[in-house]
Amino acid sequence: MVDFGNTLKKLRLQEGYTQQQLADKLGVTKSVISYYELQERYPSPDVLIRMAYIFHVTTDYLLGLTHKELVDLEGLDDEDIVTVKRMITALRSKNENRQ
């Protein structure tokens, strides 16, 4: 959990949540979120799972065990999923050409 606090803060800011908003979603206090981000405390397994659900990432990602971010396709129809996959392929190709 070396980078847990930074990962949490990055995800929180990407989603546009304040510490208070995230705390409300998790059922904890704002100061608890601050402690997590400062790496002075770590969440219980239950809170960690709720965080993963809120941010659409795996608990392994939150814990720094993997650096892969997953794309949550829930709520998209088959046509949308194909479009997303094509966009990912195009972006990877673009980035490979830069190297």
Coordinates of N, CA and C in Angstrom, one line a residue:
M1 N 0.8 -1.2 0.0 CA 0.0 0.0 0.0 C 0.9 1.2 0.0
V2 N 2.0 1.1 -0.6 CA 3.0 2.2 -0.6 C 2.4 3.5 -1.2
D3 N 1.6 3.4 -2.2 CA 1.1 4.6 -2.9 C -0.4 4.8 -2.7
F4 N -1.0 4.1 -1.8 CA -2.4 4.2 -1.6 C -3.0 5.6 -1.5
G5 N -2.4 6.4 -0.7 CA -2.9 7.8 -0.5 C -2.9 8.6 -1.7
N6 N -1.8 8.5 -2.5 CA -1.7 9.2 -3.7 C -2.7 8.7 -4.8
T7 N -2.9 7.4 -4.8 CA -3.8 6.8 -5.7 C -5.2 7.3 -5.4
L8 N -5.6 7.2 -4.1 CA -6.9 7.7 -3.7 C -7.1 9.1 -4.1
K9 N -6.2 10.0 -3.8 CA -6.3 11.4 -4.1 C -6.5 11.6 -5.6
K10 N -5.7 10.9 -6.4 CA -5.8 11.1 -7.8 C -7.2 10.7 -8.3
L11 N -7.7 9.6 -7.9 CA -9.0 9.1 -8.3 C -10.1 10.1 -7.8
R12 N -10.0 10.5 -6.6 CA -10.9 11.5 -6.0 C -11.0 12.7 -6.9
L13 N -9.8 13.3 -7.2 CA -9.8 14.5 -8.0 C -10.3 14.3 -9.4
Q14 N -9.9 13.1 -10.0 CA -10.4 12.8 -11.3 C -11.9 12.8 -11.4
E15 N -12.5 12.3 -10.3 CA -14.0 12.2 -10.3 C -14.7 13.5 -9.9
G16 N -13.8 14.5 -9.4 CA -14.3 15.8 -9.0 C -15.0 15.8 -7.6
Y17 N -14.6 14.9 -6.8 CA -15.1 14.8 -5.4 C -14.2 15.6 -4.5
T18 N -14.9 16.3 -3.6 CA -14.1 16.8 -2.4 C -13.9 15.7 -1.4
Q19 N -13.1 15.9 -0.4 CA -12.9 14.9 0.6 C -14.2 14.7 1.3
Q20 N -15.0 15.7 1.5 CA -16.3 15.6 2.2 C -17.3 14.7 1.4
Q21 N -17.3 15.0 0.1 CA -18.2 14.2 -0.8 C -17.9 12.7 -0.8
L22 N -16.6 12.4 -0.9 CA -16.1 11.0 -0.8 C -16.5 10.4 0.5
A23 N -16.2 11.2 1.6 CA -16.5 10.7 2.9 C -18.0 10.3 3.1
D24 N -18.8 11.2 2.5 CA -20.3 11.0 2.6 C -20.7 9.7 1.8
K25 N -20.0 9.5 0.7 CA -20.3 8.3 -0.1 C -19.9 7.0 0.6
L26 N -18.8 7.1 1.4 CA -18.2 6.0 2.1 C -18.8 5.8 3.5
G27 N -19.5 6.8 4.0 CA -20.0 6.7 5.4 C -18.9 6.9 6.4
V28 N -17.9 7.7 6.1 CA -16.8 8.0 7.1 C -16.8 9.6 7.2
T29 N -15.9 10.0 8.0 CA -15.7 11.5 8.1 C -14.7 12.0 7.1
K30 N -14.7 13.3 6.9 CA -13.7 14.0 6.0 C -12.3 13.8 6.6
S31 N -12.2 13.8 7.9 CA -10.8 13.6 8.4 C -10.3 12.2 8.1
V32 N -11.1 11.2 8.1 CA -10.7 9.9 7.7 C -10.1 9.9 6.3
I33 N -10.8 10.5 5.4 CA -10.3 10.6 4.0 C -8.9 11.3 4.0
S34 N -8.8 12.4 4.8 CA -7.5 13.1 4.8 C -6.4 12.1 5.4
Y35 N -6.7 11.4 6.4 CA -5.8 10.4 7.0 C -5.4 9.4 5.9
Y36 N -6.4 8.9 5.1 CA -6.0 7.9 4.1 C -5.1 8.6 3.1
E37 N -5.4 9.8 2.6 CA -4.6 10.4 1.6 C -3.2 10.7 2.1
L38 N -3.1 11.0 3.4 CA -1.7 11.3 4.0 C -1.0 10.0 4.4
Q39 N -1.7 8.9 4.2 CA -1.2 7.5 4.5 C -0.9 7.4 6.0
E40 N -1.7 8.0 6.8 CA -1.6 7.9 8.3 C -2.6 6.8 8.8
R41 N -3.5 6.4 7.9 CA -4.4 5.3 8.2 C -4.7 4.6 6.9
Y42 N -5.2 3.4 7.0 CA -5.6 2.6 5.9 C -7.0 2.1 6.1
P43 N -7.8 2.0 5.0 CA -9.2 1.6 5.1 C -9.3 0.1 5.5
S44 N -10.5 -0.2 6.1 CA -10.9 -1.5 6.4 C -11.2 -2.2 5.0
P45 N -11.2 -3.5 5.0 CA -11.5 -4.2 3.7 C -12.9 -3.8 3.2
D46 N -13.8 -3.6 4.0 CA -15.2 -3.2 3.6 C -15.1 -1.8 2.9
V47 N -14.4 -0.8 3.5 CA -14.3 0.5 2.9 C -13.5 0.4 1.6
L48 N -12.5 -0.4 1.6 CA -11.7 -0.5 0.4 C -12.5 -1.0 -0.8
I49 N -13.4 -2.0 -0.5 CA -14.3 -2.5 -1.6 C -15.2 -1.4 -2.0
R50 N -15.8 -0.7 -1.1 CA -16.7 0.4 -1.5 C -16.0 1.5 -2.4
M51 N -14.7 1.8 -2.0 CA -13.9 2.7 -2.8 C -13.7 2.2 -4.3
A52 N -13.4 0.9 -4.4 CA -13.2 0.3 -5.7 C -14.5 0.4 -6.5
Y53 N -15.6 0.2 -5.9 CA -16.9 0.3 -6.6 C -17.2 1.7 -7.0
I54 N -16.9 2.7 -6.1 CA -17.1 4.1 -6.4 C -16.3 4.6 -7.6
F55 N -15.0 4.2 -7.6 CA -14.1 4.6 -8.6 C -14.0 3.7 -9.8
H56 N -14.7 2.6 -9.8 CA -14.7 1.6 -10.9 C -13.3 1.1 -11.2
V57 N -12.6 0.8 -10.1 CA -11.2 0.2 -10.2 C -11.2 -1.1 -9.4
T58 N -10.1 -1.8 -9.4 CA -10.0 -3.0 -8.6 C -9.4 -2.6 -7.3
T59 N -9.6 -3.5 -6.3 CA -8.9 -3.2 -5.0 C -7.4 -3.3 -5.2
D60 N -7.0 -4.2 -6.1 CA -5.5 -4.4 -6.4 C -5.0 -3.0 -6.9
Y61 N -5.7 -2.3 -7.7 CA -5.3 -1.1 -8.2 C -5.1 0.0 -7.1
L62 N -6.1 0.0 -6.2 CA -6.1 0.9 -5.1 C -4.9 0.6 -4.2
L63 N -4.6 -0.6 -4.0 CA -3.5 -1.0 -3.1 C -2.1 -0.9 -3.7
G64 N -2.1 -0.6 -5.0 CA -0.8 -0.5 -5.7 C -0.2 -1.8 -6.1
L65 N -1.0 -2.9 -6.1 CA -0.5 -4.2 -6.6 C -0.5 -4.4 -8.1
T66 N -1.3 -3.5 -8.7 CA -1.3 -3.5 -10.2 C -1.4 -2.0 -10.6
H67 N -0.9 -1.7 -11.8 CA -1.0 -0.4 -12.3 C -1.9 -0.3 -13.4
K68 N -2.6 -1.4 -13.7 CA -3.6 -1.4 -14.8 C -4.9 -0.7 -14.3
E69 N -5.4 0.2 -15.1 CA -6.7 0.8 -14.8 C -7.7 0.1 -15.7
L70 N -8.8 -0.3 -15.2 CA -9.8 -1.0 -16.0 C -10.9 0.0 -16.4
V71 N -11.5 -0.3 -17.5 CA -12.5 0.6 -18.0 C -13.8 -0.1 -17.7
D72 N -14.7 0.5 -17.0 CA -16.0 0.0 -16.6 C -17.0 0.2 -17.8
L73 N -17.4 -0.9 -18.4 CA -18.3 -0.8 -19.5 C -19.8 -1.0 -19.2
E74 N -20.1 -1.1 -17.9 CA -21.4 -1.3 -17.4 C -22.3 -0.2 -17.9
G75 N -23.5 -0.6 -18.4 CA -24.5 0.4 -18.9 C -24.3 0.8 -20.4
L76 N -23.3 0.2 -21.0 CA -23.1 0.5 -22.4 C -23.7 -0.7 -23.2
D77 N -24.2 -0.3 -24.4 CA -24.7 -1.4 -25.3 C -23.6 -1.9 -26.1
D78 N -23.8 -3.0 -26.9 CA -22.8 -3.7 -27.6 C -22.1 -2.7 -28.6
E79 N -22.9 -1.8 -29.2 CA -22.3 -0.9 -30.2 C -21.3 0.1 -29.5
D80 N -21.7 0.6 -28.3 CA -20.9 1.5 -27.6 C -19.6 0.8 -27.2
I81 N -19.7 -0.5 -26.8 CA -18.5 -1.2 -26.3 C -17.5 -1.4 -27.5
V82 N -18.0 -1.7 -28.7 CA -17.2 -1.8 -29.9 C -16.5 -0.5 -30.1
T83 N -17.2 0.6 -30.0 CA -16.6 2.0 -30.2 C -15.5 2.3 -29.2
V84 N -15.7 1.9 -28.0 CA -14.7 2.2 -26.9 C -13.5 1.3 -27.3
K85 N -13.6 0.1 -27.6 CA -12.5 -0.8 -27.9 C -11.7 -0.2 -29.1
R86 N -12.4 0.3 -30.1 CA -11.7 0.9 -31.3 C -10.9 2.1 -30.9
M87 N -11.5 2.9 -30.0 CA -10.8 4.1 -29.6 C -9.5 3.7 -28.8
I88 N -9.6 2.7 -28.0 CA -8.5 2.2 -27.2 C -7.4 1.8 -28.2
T89 N -7.8 1.0 -29.2 CA -6.8 0.5 -30.2 C -6.1 1.7 -30.9
A90 N -6.9 2.6 -31.3 CA -6.4 3.8 -32.0 C -5.4 4.6 -31.1
L91 N -5.7 4.8 -29.9 CA -4.9 5.5 -29.0 C -3.6 4.8 -28.7
R92 N -3.7 3.5 -28.5 CA -2.4 2.7 -28.3 C -1.5 2.8 -29.6
S93 N -2.1 2.7 -30.7 CA -1.3 2.8 -32.0 C -0.7 4.2 -32.1
K94 N -1.4 5.2 -31.8 CA -0.9 6.6 -31.8 C 0.3 6.7 -30.8
N95 N 0.2 6.2 -29.6 CA 1.2 6.3 -28.6 C 2.4 5.4 -29.0
E96 N 2.3 4.3 -29.7 CA 3.4 3.5 -30.1 C 4.2 4.2 -31.2
N97 N 3.5 4.9 -32.0 CA 4.1 5.7 -33.1 C 5.0 6.8 -32.6
R98 N 4.7 7.3 -31.4 CA 5.4 8.4 -30.8 C 6.8 7.9 -30.3
Q99 N 6.8 6.6 -29.9 CA 8.0 6.1 -29.3 C 9.1 5.8 -30.2

